[in-house]
């Protein structure tokens, strides 16, 4: 997240074509591109927090789903080990096996989905047809037969790993689908899928975190792609603002005369879009504040658990 935030901050007002249907549509900015992806990852912290809270309940003492014939103090055990939520009905705790693992992979899967989309965007933006970014040496690979090639296949591999991750999630869902209440041996295979899935996710996050800061925008290629037709919507809005023409009429009027459009100052256009979330008002400070708040919460959770566990090991 920090890598994408820094990319947005460093190139906040650098123009960039905005695409819909993989066709150039409206002017955007490098700041909006990286900032949007950073925001998506910050939003995923909500899902990760939900998965954490779901798993923050101690199942010890539930046995095979029906409790045990001993006077166990399950609440004390739960508090001693640092679990936040009290134990449930024993059968509910048993039935949660697989459900908790699925929630964890679903939450981390949202991160993988976002990294996959980022990777696809970057692969497209760095194709010979676009060439909007360069990257430092060491982040591209060559071809087995074409000496001139410099492929951004790190991002292709991240995209491929996202598909592989989806297979792990699907496998986990399939294991738990239709199970009867109480313990079933099928559940033995759930942990391996979670461990492998989280390993894949961590590797992808690490790779992208290293690669994104090494990217730099190429102004001349970007400006060459900011053709006058991308500003057609801006011209239509101008007719609405300045002449009071209904947008539907302005839309038709501008659409009939696309060939006469002239490209304005690209940088000025980026800065002039001042409504919240647009290129001139991305709210990156608010994004950073939200990120720092979430990271502080996770750091305190980690510190509290590690302190508790270290205390138990010393006893």
PDB file of C-alpha atoms in Angstrom:
ATOM      1  CA  UNK A   1       0.000   0.000   0.000  1.00  0.00           C
ATOM      2  CA  UNK A   2       2.778   2.404   0.937  1.00  0.00           C
ATOM      3  CA  UNK A   3       4.508   1.869  -2.412  1.00  0.00           C
ATOM      4  CA  UNK A   4       1.376   2.819  -4.339  1.00  0.00           C
ATOM      5  CA  UNK A   5       0.685   5.768  -2.049  1.00  0.00           C
ATOM      6  CA  UNK A   6       4.216   7.061  -2.622  1.00  0.00           C
ATOM      7  CA  UNK A   7       3.763   6.642  -6.372  1.00  0.00           C
ATOM      8  CA  UNK A   8       0.562   8.657  -6.212  1.00  0.00           C
ATOM      9  CA  UNK A   9       2.192  11.358  -4.094  1.00  0.00           C
ATOM     10  CA  UNK A  10       5.320  11.627  -6.231  1.00  0.00           C
ATOM     11  CA  UNK A  11       3.388  11.917  -9.505  1.00  0.00           C
ATOM     12  CA  UNK A  12       0.122  13.363  -8.219  1.00  0.00           C
ATOM     13  CA  UNK A  13      -0.469  15.837 -11.042  1.00  0.00           C
ATOM     14  CA  UNK A  14       1.233  14.022 -13.926  1.00  0.00           C
ATOM     15  CA  UNK A  15      -1.441  13.526 -16.609  1.00  0.00           C
ATOM     16  CA  UNK A  16      -2.381  10.063 -17.878  1.00  0.00           C
ATOM     17  CA  UNK A  17      -5.100   8.833 -20.241  1.00  0.00           C
ATOM     18  CA  UNK A  18      -8.083   7.271 -18.494  1.00  0.00           C
ATOM     19  CA  UNK A  19      -9.453   4.119 -20.095  1.00  0.00           C
ATOM     20  CA  UNK A  20     -12.826   2.407 -20.251  1.00  0.00           C
ATOM     21  CA  UNK A  21     -13.301  -0.835 -22.237  1.00  0.00           C
ATOM     22  CA  UNK A  22      -9.507  -0.617 -22.822  1.00  0.00           C
ATOM     23  CA  UNK A  23     -10.169   2.427 -25.020  1.00  0.00           C
ATOM     24  CA  UNK A  24      -8.952   5.922 -24.157  1.00  0.00           C
ATOM     25  CA  UNK A  25     -11.845   7.882 -22.748  1.00  0.00           C
ATOM     26  CA  UNK A  26     -10.975  10.852 -20.512  1.00  0.00           C
ATOM     27  CA  UNK A  27      -7.903  12.506 -19.016  1.00  0.00           C
ATOM     28  CA  UNK A  28      -6.729  11.065 -15.722  1.00  0.00           C
ATOM     29  CA  UNK A  29      -3.442  11.264 -13.819  1.00  0.00           C
ATOM     30  CA  UNK A  30      -0.676   9.020 -12.552  1.00  0.00           C
ATOM     31  CA  UNK A  31      -1.656  10.139  -9.059  1.00  0.00           C
ATOM     32  CA  UNK A  32      -5.221   8.986  -9.597  1.00  0.00           C
ATOM     33  CA  UNK A  33      -4.024   5.657 -11.000  1.00  0.00           C
ATOM     34  CA  UNK A  34      -1.718   4.756  -8.115  1.00  0.00           C
ATOM     35  CA  UNK A  35      -3.977   6.410  -5.549  1.00  0.00           C
ATOM     36  CA  UNK A  36      -6.971   4.346  -6.660  1.00  0.00           C
ATOM     37  CA  UNK A  37      -5.042   1.100  -6.317  1.00  0.00           C
ATOM     38  CA  UNK A  38      -3.703   2.162  -2.905  1.00  0.00           C
ATOM     39  CA  UNK A  39      -7.257   2.963  -1.777  1.00  0.00           C
ATOM     40  CA  UNK A  40      -8.466  -0.468  -2.870  1.00  0.00           C
ATOM     41  CA  UNK A  41      -5.780  -2.138  -0.785  1.00  0.00           C
ATOM     42  CA  UNK A  42      -6.606   0.033   2.235  1.00  0.00           C
ATOM     43  CA  UNK A  43     -10.247  -1.017   1.883  1.00  0.00           C
ATOM     44  CA  UNK A  44      -9.123  -4.632   2.014  1.00  0.00           C
ATOM     45  CA  UNK A  45      -7.920  -4.033   5.569  1.00  0.00           C
ATOM     46  CA  UNK A  46     -11.623  -3.997   6.514  1.00  0.00           C
ATOM     47  CA  UNK A  47     -11.958  -7.567   5.237  1.00  0.00           C
ATOM     48  CA  UNK A  48      -8.714  -8.636   6.889  1.00  0.00           C
ATOM     49  CA  UNK A  49      -9.915  -7.162  10.169  1.00  0.00           C
ATOM     50  CA  UNK A  50     -13.195  -9.097   9.872  1.00  0.00           C
ATOM     51  CA  UNK A  51     -11.293 -12.339   9.226  1.00  0.00           C
ATOM     52  CA  UNK A  52      -9.076 -11.642  12.230  1.00  0.00           C
ATOM     53  CA  UNK A  53     -12.047 -11.012  14.514  1.00  0.00           C
ATOM     54  CA  UNK A  54     -13.806 -14.151  13.289  1.00  0.00           C
ATOM     55  CA  UNK A  55     -10.754 -16.249  14.097  1.00  0.00           C
ATOM     56  CA  UNK A  56     -10.179 -14.517  17.458  1.00  0.00           C
ATOM     57  CA  UNK A  57     -12.118 -17.155  19.427  1.00  0.00           C
ATOM     58  CA  UNK A  58     -10.565 -20.115  21.223  1.00  0.00           C
ATOM     59  CA  UNK A  59     -11.902 -23.538  20.127  1.00  0.00           C
ATOM     60  CA  UNK A  60      -9.992 -25.477  22.799  1.00  0.00           C
ATOM     61  CA  UNK A  61     -12.258 -27.693  24.853  1.00  0.00           C
ATOM     62  CA  UNK A  62     -14.850 -28.212  22.147  1.00  0.00           C
ATOM     63  CA  UNK A  63     -13.488 -31.690  21.473  1.00  0.00           C
ATOM     64  CA  UNK A  64     -14.997 -33.367  18.444  1.00  0.00           C
ATOM     65  CA  UNK A  65     -17.878 -30.927  18.595  1.00  0.00           C
ATOM     66  CA  UNK A  66     -19.706 -31.979  21.728  1.00  0.00           C
ATOM     67  CA  UNK A  67     -17.416 -30.887  24.558  1.00  0.00           C
ATOM     68  CA  UNK A  68     -15.558 -33.194  26.956  1.00  0.00           C
ATOM     69  CA  UNK A  69     -16.409 -34.911  30.224  1.00  0.00           C
ATOM     70  CA  UNK A  70     -14.037 -32.741  32.268  1.00  0.00           C
ATOM     71  CA  UNK A  71     -14.716 -29.537  34.237  1.00  0.00           C
ATOM     72  CA  UNK A  72     -12.616 -27.341  31.914  1.00  0.00           C
ATOM     73  CA  UNK A  73     -12.510 -23.578  32.364  1.00  0.00           C
ATOM     74  CA  UNK A  74     -12.649 -22.700  28.681  1.00  0.00           C
ATOM     75  CA  UNK A  75     -12.995 -18.989  29.360  1.00  0.00           C
ATOM     76  CA  UNK A  76      -9.804 -18.910  31.409  1.00  0.00           C
ATOM     77  CA  UNK A  77      -7.930 -20.813  28.721  1.00  0.00           C
ATOM     78  CA  UNK A  78      -9.187 -18.384  26.110  1.00  0.00           C
ATOM     79  CA  UNK A  79      -8.090 -15.308  28.077  1.00  0.00           C
ATOM     80  CA  UNK A  80      -4.722 -16.834  28.967  1.00  0.00           C
ATOM     81  CA  UNK A  81      -3.931 -17.408  25.290  1.00  0.00           C
ATOM     82  CA  UNK A  82      -5.000 -13.893  24.329  1.00  0.00           C
ATOM     83  CA  UNK A  83      -8.247 -14.597  22.482  1.00  0.00           C
ATOM     84  CA  UNK A  84     -10.632 -11.649  22.486  1.00  0.00           C
ATOM     85  CA  UNK A  85     -13.948 -13.463  22.119  1.00  0.00           C
ATOM     86  CA  UNK A  86     -15.311 -15.993  24.582  1.00  0.00           C
ATOM     87  CA  UNK A  87     -15.728 -19.632  23.497  1.00  0.00           C
ATOM     88  CA  UNK A  88     -19.025 -20.585  21.866  1.00  0.00           C
ATOM     89  CA  UNK A  89     -21.217 -23.652  22.028  1.00  0.00           C
ATOM     90  CA  UNK A  90     -18.840 -26.560  21.450  1.00  0.00           C
ATOM     91  CA  UNK A  91     -20.591 -27.717  18.285  1.00  0.00           C
ATOM     92  CA  UNK A  92     -20.473 -24.199  16.837  1.00  0.00           C
ATOM     93  CA  UNK A  93     -16.719 -24.060  17.494  1.00  0.00           C
ATOM     94  CA  UNK A  94     -16.266 -27.367  15.727  1.00  0.00           C
ATOM     95  CA  UNK A  95     -18.385 -26.281  12.787  1.00  0.00           C
ATOM     96  CA  UNK A  96     -16.301 -23.118  12.469  1.00  0.00           C
ATOM     97  CA  UNK A  97     -13.399 -25.207  11.198  1.00  0.00           C
ATOM     98  CA  UNK A  98     -13.149 -24.476   7.529  1.00  0.00           C
ATOM     99  CA  UNK A  99     -15.331 -21.391   7.888  1.00  0.00           C
ATOM    100  CA  UNK A 100     -12.534 -19.456   9.576  1.00  0.00           C
ATOM    101  CA  UNK A 101      -9.974 -20.632   7.014  1.00  0.00           C
ATOM    102  CA  UNK A 102     -12.303 -19.645   4.185  1.00  0.00           C
ATOM    103  CA  UNK A 103     -12.741 -16.158   5.637  1.00  0.00           C
ATOM    104  CA  UNK A 104      -8.967 -15.742   5.843  1.00  0.00           C
ATOM    105  CA  UNK A 105      -8.416 -16.782   2.228  1.00  0.00           C
ATOM    106  CA  UNK A 106     -11.339 -14.638   1.074  1.00  0.00           C
ATOM    107  CA  UNK A 107      -9.885 -11.564   2.788  1.00  0.00           C
ATOM    108  CA  UNK A 108      -6.392 -12.142   1.415  1.00  0.00           C
ATOM    109  CA  UNK A 109      -8.030 -13.028  -1.915  1.00  0.00           C
ATOM    110  CA  UNK A 110      -9.373  -9.489  -2.171  1.00  0.00           C
ATOM    111  CA  UNK A 111      -5.764  -8.314  -1.992  1.00  0.00           C
ATOM    112  CA  UNK A 112      -4.792 -10.776  -4.718  1.00  0.00           C
ATOM    113  CA  UNK A 113      -7.656  -9.612  -6.926  1.00  0.00           C
ATOM    114  CA  UNK A 114      -6.495  -6.006  -6.587  1.00  0.00           C
ATOM    115  CA  UNK A 115      -2.884  -6.937  -7.331  1.00  0.00           C
ATOM    116  CA  UNK A 116      -4.087  -8.818 -10.401  1.00  0.00           C
ATOM    117  CA  UNK A 117      -5.916  -5.746 -11.687  1.00  0.00           C
ATOM    118  CA  UNK A 118      -2.914  -3.518 -10.961  1.00  0.00           C
ATOM    119  CA  UNK A 119      -0.701  -5.982 -12.803  1.00  0.00           C
ATOM    120  CA  UNK A 120      -2.963  -6.032 -15.849  1.00  0.00           C
ATOM    121  CA  UNK A 121      -3.018  -2.223 -15.923  1.00  0.00           C
ATOM    122  CA  UNK A 122       0.763  -2.039 -15.706  1.00  0.00           C
ATOM    123  CA  UNK A 123       1.304  -4.700 -18.382  1.00  0.00           C
ATOM    124  CA  UNK A 124      -0.985  -2.720 -20.678  1.00  0.00           C
ATOM    125  CA  UNK A 125       0.441   0.716 -19.842  1.00  0.00           C
ATOM    126  CA  UNK A 126       3.998  -0.500 -20.468  1.00  0.00           C
ATOM    127  CA  UNK A 127       3.326  -2.235 -23.776  1.00  0.00           C
ATOM    128  CA  UNK A 128       5.080  -0.828 -26.845  1.00  0.00           C
ATOM    129  CA  UNK A 129       1.749   0.641 -27.911  1.00  0.00           C
ATOM    130  CA  UNK A 130       1.538   2.741 -24.720  1.00  0.00           C
ATOM    131  CA  UNK A 131       4.979   3.018 -23.145  1.00  0.00           C
ATOM    132  CA  UNK A 132       3.699   5.203 -20.291  1.00  0.00           C
ATOM    133  CA  UNK A 133       6.208   3.947 -17.698  1.00  0.00           C
ATOM    134  CA  UNK A 134       9.794   2.798 -17.416  1.00  0.00           C
ATOM    135  CA  UNK A 135      11.216   0.650 -14.628  1.00  0.00           C
ATOM    136  CA  UNK A 136      14.688   0.299 -13.154  1.00  0.00           C
ATOM    137  CA  UNK A 137      17.041  -2.379 -14.400  1.00  0.00           C
ATOM    138  CA  UNK A 138      16.529  -5.770 -12.829  1.00  0.00           C
ATOM    139  CA  UNK A 139      12.729  -5.785 -12.891  1.00  0.00           C
ATOM    140  CA  UNK A 140      12.337  -7.008 -16.482  1.00  0.00           C
ATOM    141  CA  UNK A 141      13.422 -10.197 -18.197  1.00  0.00           C
ATOM    142  CA  UNK A 142      14.477 -11.041 -21.716  1.00  0.00           C
ATOM    143  CA  UNK A 143      13.240 -13.555 -24.243  1.00  0.00           C
ATOM    144  CA  UNK A 144      14.647 -16.974 -24.991  1.00  0.00           C
ATOM    145  CA  UNK A 145      14.919 -16.122 -28.702  1.00  0.00           C
ATOM    146  CA  UNK A 146      14.372 -12.337 -29.076  1.00  0.00           C
ATOM    147  CA  UNK A 147      17.439 -10.404 -27.833  1.00  0.00           C
ATOM    148  CA  UNK A 148      15.700  -7.025 -27.775  1.00  0.00           C
ATOM    149  CA  UNK A 149      12.870  -7.951 -25.431  1.00  0.00           C
ATOM    150  CA  UNK A 150      12.454  -6.466 -21.951  1.00  0.00           C
ATOM    151  CA  UNK A 151       9.327  -8.039 -20.518  1.00  0.00           C
ATOM    152  CA  UNK A 152       7.536  -6.776 -17.421  1.00  0.00           C
ATOM    153  CA  UNK A 153       6.678 -10.355 -16.593  1.00  0.00           C
ATOM    154  CA  UNK A 154       6.951  -9.851 -12.843  1.00  0.00           C
ATOM    155  CA  UNK A 155       3.448  -8.436 -13.119  1.00  0.00           C
ATOM    156  CA  UNK A 156       2.356 -11.238 -15.427  1.00  0.00           C
ATOM    157  CA  UNK A 157       3.500 -13.702 -12.776  1.00  0.00           C
ATOM    158  CA  UNK A 158       1.547 -11.841 -10.091  1.00  0.00           C
ATOM    159  CA  UNK A 159      -1.514 -12.086 -12.293  1.00  0.00           C
ATOM    160  CA  UNK A 160      -0.879 -15.800 -12.765  1.00  0.00           C
ATOM    161  CA  UNK A 161      -0.424 -16.282  -9.024  1.00  0.00           C
ATOM    162  CA  UNK A 162      -3.826 -14.645  -8.486  1.00  0.00           C
ATOM    163  CA  UNK A 163      -5.377 -17.373 -10.638  1.00  0.00           C
ATOM    164  CA  UNK A 164      -3.467 -20.019  -8.728  1.00  0.00           C
ATOM    165  CA  UNK A 165      -4.688 -18.469  -5.487  1.00  0.00           C
ATOM    166  CA  UNK A 166      -8.267 -18.668  -6.740  1.00  0.00           C
ATOM    167  CA  UNK A 167      -7.752 -22.396  -7.179  1.00  0.00           C
ATOM    168  CA  UNK A 168      -6.751 -22.706  -3.524  1.00  0.00           C
ATOM    169  CA  UNK A 169      -9.820 -20.747  -2.413  1.00  0.00           C
ATOM    170  CA  UNK A 170     -12.057 -22.895  -4.594  1.00  0.00           C
ATOM    171  CA  UNK A 171     -10.503 -26.060  -3.202  1.00  0.00           C
ATOM    172  CA  UNK A 172     -11.096 -24.879   0.359  1.00  0.00           C
ATOM    173  CA  UNK A 173     -14.724 -24.026  -0.360  1.00  0.00           C
ATOM    174  CA  UNK A 174     -15.214 -27.431  -1.957  1.00  0.00           C
ATOM    175  CA  UNK A 175     -13.852 -29.238   1.117  1.00  0.00           C
ATOM    176  CA  UNK A 176     -16.289 -27.548   3.497  1.00  0.00           C
ATOM    177  CA  UNK A 177     -19.324 -27.608   1.217  1.00  0.00           C
ATOM    178  CA  UNK A 178     -21.968 -30.013   2.420  1.00  0.00           C
ATOM    179  CA  UNK A 179     -20.170 -31.284   5.521  1.00  0.00           C
ATOM    180  CA  UNK A 180     -22.324 -32.582   8.370  1.00  0.00           C
ATOM    181  CA  UNK A 181     -22.043 -31.022  11.837  1.00  0.00           C
ATOM    182  CA  UNK A 182     -19.282 -32.255  14.104  1.00  0.00           C
ATOM    183  CA  UNK A 183     -15.752 -33.190  13.172  1.00  0.00           C
ATOM    184  CA  UNK A 184     -15.089 -34.644   9.719  1.00  0.00           C
ATOM    185  CA  UNK A 185     -11.671 -35.821   8.544  1.00  0.00           C
ATOM    186  CA  UNK A 186     -12.040 -33.747   5.381  1.00  0.00           C
ATOM    187  CA  UNK A 187     -11.079 -30.750   7.539  1.00  0.00           C
ATOM    188  CA  UNK A 188      -7.541 -32.086   7.850  1.00  0.00           C
ATOM    189  CA  UNK A 189      -6.790 -30.625   4.420  1.00  0.00           C
ATOM    190  CA  UNK A 190      -7.963 -27.063   5.108  1.00  0.00           C
ATOM    191  CA  UNK A 191      -4.858 -25.792   6.897  1.00  0.00           C
ATOM    192  CA  UNK A 192      -2.483 -26.658   4.069  1.00  0.00           C
ATOM    193  CA  UNK A 193      -4.526 -24.625   1.595  1.00  0.00           C
ATOM    194  CA  UNK A 194      -4.521 -21.613   3.922  1.00  0.00           C
ATOM    195  CA  UNK A 195      -0.784 -21.815   4.533  1.00  0.00           C
ATOM    196  CA  UNK A 196      -0.008 -22.078   0.822  1.00  0.00           C
ATOM    197  CA  UNK A 197      -2.466 -19.318  -0.058  1.00  0.00           C
ATOM    198  CA  UNK A 198      -1.032 -16.862   2.461  1.00  0.00           C
ATOM    199  CA  UNK A 199       2.484 -17.701   1.269  1.00  0.00           C
ATOM    200  CA  UNK A 200       1.497 -16.863  -2.320  1.00  0.00           C
ATOM    201  CA  UNK A 201      -0.175 -13.625  -1.222  1.00  0.00           C
ATOM    202  CA  UNK A 202       2.817 -12.489   0.843  1.00  0.00           C
ATOM    203  CA  UNK A 203       5.205 -13.182  -2.037  1.00  0.00           C
ATOM    204  CA  UNK A 204       3.068 -11.157  -4.446  1.00  0.00           C
ATOM    205  CA  UNK A 205       2.748  -8.235  -2.032  1.00  0.00           C
ATOM    206  CA  UNK A 206       6.525  -8.243  -1.537  1.00  0.00           C
ATOM    207  CA  UNK A 207       7.234  -8.305  -5.280  1.00  0.00           C
ATOM    208  CA  UNK A 208       4.829  -5.476  -6.116  1.00  0.00           C
ATOM    209  CA  UNK A 209       6.089  -3.417  -3.172  1.00  0.00           C
ATOM    210  CA  UNK A 210       9.578  -3.554  -4.645  1.00  0.00           C
ATOM    211  CA  UNK A 211       8.610  -2.990  -8.274  1.00  0.00           C
ATOM    212  CA  UNK A 212       6.157  -0.071  -8.068  1.00  0.00           C
ATOM    213  CA  UNK A 213       8.677   2.409  -6.543  1.00  0.00           C
ATOM    214  CA  UNK A 214      11.035   1.594  -9.437  1.00  0.00           C
ATOM    215  CA  UNK A 215       8.492   2.840 -12.005  1.00  0.00           C
ATOM    216  CA  UNK A 216       8.657   6.307 -13.561  1.00  0.00           C
ATOM    217  CA  UNK A 217       6.188   7.964 -15.967  1.00  0.00           C
ATOM    218  CA  UNK A 218       7.301   8.830 -19.518  1.00  0.00           C
ATOM    219  CA  UNK A 219       5.857  12.290 -20.209  1.00  0.00           C
ATOM    220  CA  UNK A 220       6.325  12.338 -23.971  1.00  0.00           C
ATOM    221  CA  UNK A 221       4.537   9.029 -24.486  1.00  0.00           C
ATOM    222  CA  UNK A 222       1.739  10.026 -22.140  1.00  0.00           C
ATOM    223  CA  UNK A 223       1.225  13.398 -23.811  1.00  0.00           C
ATOM    224  CA  UNK A 224       1.208  11.781 -27.248  1.00  0.00           C
ATOM    225  CA  UNK A 225      -1.711   9.629 -26.072  1.00  0.00           C
ATOM    226  CA  UNK A 226      -3.649  12.613 -24.694  1.00  0.00           C
ATOM    227  CA  UNK A 227      -5.288  13.351 -28.032  1.00  0.00           C
ATOM    228  CA  UNK A 228      -7.924  16.107 -28.360  1.00  0.00           C
ATOM    229  CA  UNK A 229     -10.851  13.671 -28.451  1.00  0.00           C
ATOM    230  CA  UNK A 230     -10.137  12.709 -24.811  1.00  0.00           C
ATOM    231  CA  UNK A 231     -11.314  16.180 -23.847  1.00  0.00           C
ATOM    232  CA  UNK A 232     -14.695  15.882 -25.566  1.00  0.00           C
ATOM    233  CA  UNK A 233     -16.502  15.350 -22.265  1.00  0.00           C
ATOM    234  CA  UNK A 234     -14.751  18.386 -20.769  1.00  0.00           C
ATOM    235  CA  UNK A 235     -15.966  20.505 -23.692  1.00  0.00           C
ATOM    236  CA  UNK A 236     -19.513  19.235 -23.174  1.00  0.00           C
ATOM    237  CA  UNK A 237     -19.318  20.095 -19.462  1.00  0.00           C
ATOM    238  CA  UNK A 238     -18.043  23.561 -20.376  1.00  0.00           C
ATOM    239  CA  UNK A 239     -21.146  24.132 -22.521  1.00  0.00           C
ATOM    240  CA  UNK A 240     -23.302  23.131 -19.554  1.00  0.00           C
ATOM    241  CA  UNK A 241     -21.465  25.449 -17.153  1.00  0.00           C
ATOM    242  CA  UNK A 242     -20.966  28.450 -19.370  1.00  0.00           C
ATOM    243  CA  UNK A 243     -24.034  28.417 -21.620  1.00  0.00           C
ATOM    244  CA  UNK A 244     -26.573  26.499 -19.595  1.00  0.00           C
ATOM    245  CA  UNK A 245     -27.044  23.905 -22.312  1.00  0.00           C
ATOM    246  CA  UNK A 246     -28.530  20.624 -21.039  1.00  0.00           C
ATOM    247  CA  UNK A 247     -25.877  17.936 -21.008  1.00  0.00           C
ATOM    248  CA  UNK A 248     -27.774  15.686 -23.408  1.00  0.00           C
ATOM    249  CA  UNK A 249     -27.721  18.508 -26.011  1.00  0.00           C
ATOM    250  CA  UNK A 250     -24.093  19.382 -25.294  1.00  0.00           C
ATOM    251  CA  UNK A 251     -23.207  15.704 -25.711  1.00  0.00           C
ATOM    252  CA  UNK A 252     -24.771  15.631 -29.188  1.00  0.00           C
ATOM    253  CA  UNK A 253     -23.267  18.971 -30.190  1.00  0.00           C
ATOM    254  CA  UNK A 254     -19.720  18.014 -29.247  1.00  0.00           C
ATOM    255  CA  UNK A 255     -20.095  14.522 -30.697  1.00  0.00           C
ATOM    256  CA  UNK A 256     -20.916  15.984 -34.114  1.00  0.00           C
ATOM    257  CA  UNK A 257     -17.719  18.027 -34.216  1.00  0.00           C
ATOM    258  CA  UNK A 258     -15.022  15.848 -32.616  1.00  0.00           C
ATOM    259  CA  UNK A 259     -12.536  16.622 -35.399  1.00  0.00           C
ATOM    260  CA  UNK A 260     -12.395  20.315 -34.446  1.00  0.00           C
ATOM    261  CA  UNK A 261     -11.416  19.741 -30.830  1.00  0.00           C
ATOM    262  CA  UNK A 262      -8.115  21.050 -29.554  1.00  0.00           C
ATOM    263  CA  UNK A 263      -6.152  19.613 -26.650  1.00  0.00           C
ATOM    264  CA  UNK A 264      -5.885  22.054 -23.728  1.00  0.00           C
ATOM    265  CA  UNK A 265      -3.030  22.330 -21.255  1.00  0.00           C
ATOM    266  CA  UNK A 266      -2.819  18.784 -19.883  1.00  0.00           C
ATOM    267  CA  UNK A 267      -1.377  19.716 -16.504  1.00  0.00           C
ATOM    268  CA  UNK A 268      -3.876  22.509 -15.975  1.00  0.00           C
ATOM    269  CA  UNK A 269      -6.764  20.153 -16.714  1.00  0.00           C
ATOM    270  CA  UNK A 270      -5.522  17.697 -14.093  1.00  0.00           C
ATOM    271  CA  UNK A 271      -5.367  20.439 -11.444  1.00  0.00           C
ATOM    272  CA  UNK A 272      -8.687  22.029 -12.396  1.00  0.00           C
ATOM    273  CA  UNK A 273     -10.717  18.927 -11.534  1.00  0.00           C
ATOM    274  CA  UNK A 274     -11.262  19.818  -7.895  1.00  0.00           C
ATOM    275  CA  UNK A 275     -14.234  17.778  -6.689  1.00  0.00           C
ATOM    276  CA  UNK A 276     -13.397  15.166  -4.074  1.00  0.00           C
ATOM    277  CA  UNK A 277     -11.614  12.185  -5.582  1.00  0.00           C
ATOM    278  CA  UNK A 278     -10.849  13.813  -8.909  1.00  0.00           C
ATOM    279  CA  UNK A 279      -7.354  14.455 -10.253  1.00  0.00           C
ATOM    280  CA  UNK A 280      -6.957  17.845  -8.592  1.00  0.00           C
ATOM    281  CA  UNK A 281      -8.293  16.708  -5.214  1.00  0.00           C
ATOM    282  CA  UNK A 282      -7.306  13.099  -4.601  1.00  0.00           C
ATOM    283  CA  UNK A 283      -7.351  13.414  -0.822  1.00  0.00           C
ATOM    284  CA  UNK A 284      -4.036  11.589  -0.458  1.00  0.00           C
ATOM    285  CA  UNK A 285      -3.525  13.020   3.029  1.00  0.00           C
ATOM    286  CA  UNK A 286      -6.781  11.415   4.166  1.00  0.00           C
ATOM    287  CA  UNK A 287      -5.718   8.147   2.565  1.00  0.00           C
ATOM    288  CA  UNK A 288      -2.405   8.250   4.407  1.00  0.00           C
ATOM    289  CA  UNK A 289      -4.133   9.065   7.710  1.00  0.00           C
ATOM    290  CA  UNK A 290      -6.501   6.111   7.248  1.00  0.00           C
ATOM    291  CA  UNK A 291      -3.607   3.802   6.410  1.00  0.00           C
ATOM    292  CA  UNK A 292      -1.553   4.924   9.404  1.00  0.00           C
ATOM    293  CA  UNK A 293      -4.534   4.449  11.714  1.00  0.00           C
ATOM    294  CA  UNK A 294      -5.084   0.895  10.473  1.00  0.00           C
ATOM    295  CA  UNK A 295      -1.400   0.013  10.624  1.00  0.00           C
ATOM    296  CA  UNK A 296      -1.200   1.327  14.171  1.00  0.00           C
ATOM    297  CA  UNK A 297      -4.117  -0.907  15.155  1.00  0.00           C
ATOM    298  CA  UNK A 298      -2.452  -3.975  13.639  1.00  0.00           C
ATOM    299  CA  UNK A 299       0.880  -3.099  15.255  1.00  0.00           C
ATOM    300  CA  UNK A 300      -0.748  -2.843  18.679  1.00  0.00           C
ATOM    301  CA  UNK A 301      -2.509  -6.174  18.156  1.00  0.00           C
ATOM    302  CA  UNK A 302       0.749  -7.834  17.185  1.00  0.00           C
ATOM    303  CA  UNK A 303       2.677  -6.318  20.094  1.00  0.00           C
ATOM    304  CA  UNK A 304       0.010  -7.359  22.615  1.00  0.00           C
ATOM    305  CA  UNK A 305      -0.091 -10.956  21.387  1.00  0.00           C
ATOM    306  CA  UNK A 306       3.686 -11.304  21.230  1.00  0.00           C
ATOM    307  CA  UNK A 307       4.027  -9.882  24.730  1.00  0.00           C
ATOM    308  CA  UNK A 308       1.429 -12.324  26.049  1.00  0.00           C
ATOM    309  CA  UNK A 309       3.000 -15.317  24.309  1.00  0.00           C
ATOM    310  CA  UNK A 310       6.491 -14.419  25.526  1.00  0.00           C
ATOM    311  CA  UNK A 311       5.118 -14.225  29.064  1.00  0.00           C
ATOM    312  CA  UNK A 312       3.606 -17.696  28.723  1.00  0.00           C
ATOM    313  CA  UNK A 313       6.880 -19.152  27.469  1.00  0.00           C
ATOM    314  CA  UNK A 314       8.738 -17.796  30.475  1.00  0.00           C
ATOM    315  CA  UNK A 315       6.412 -19.511  32.940  1.00  0.00           C
TER     316      UNK A 315
END
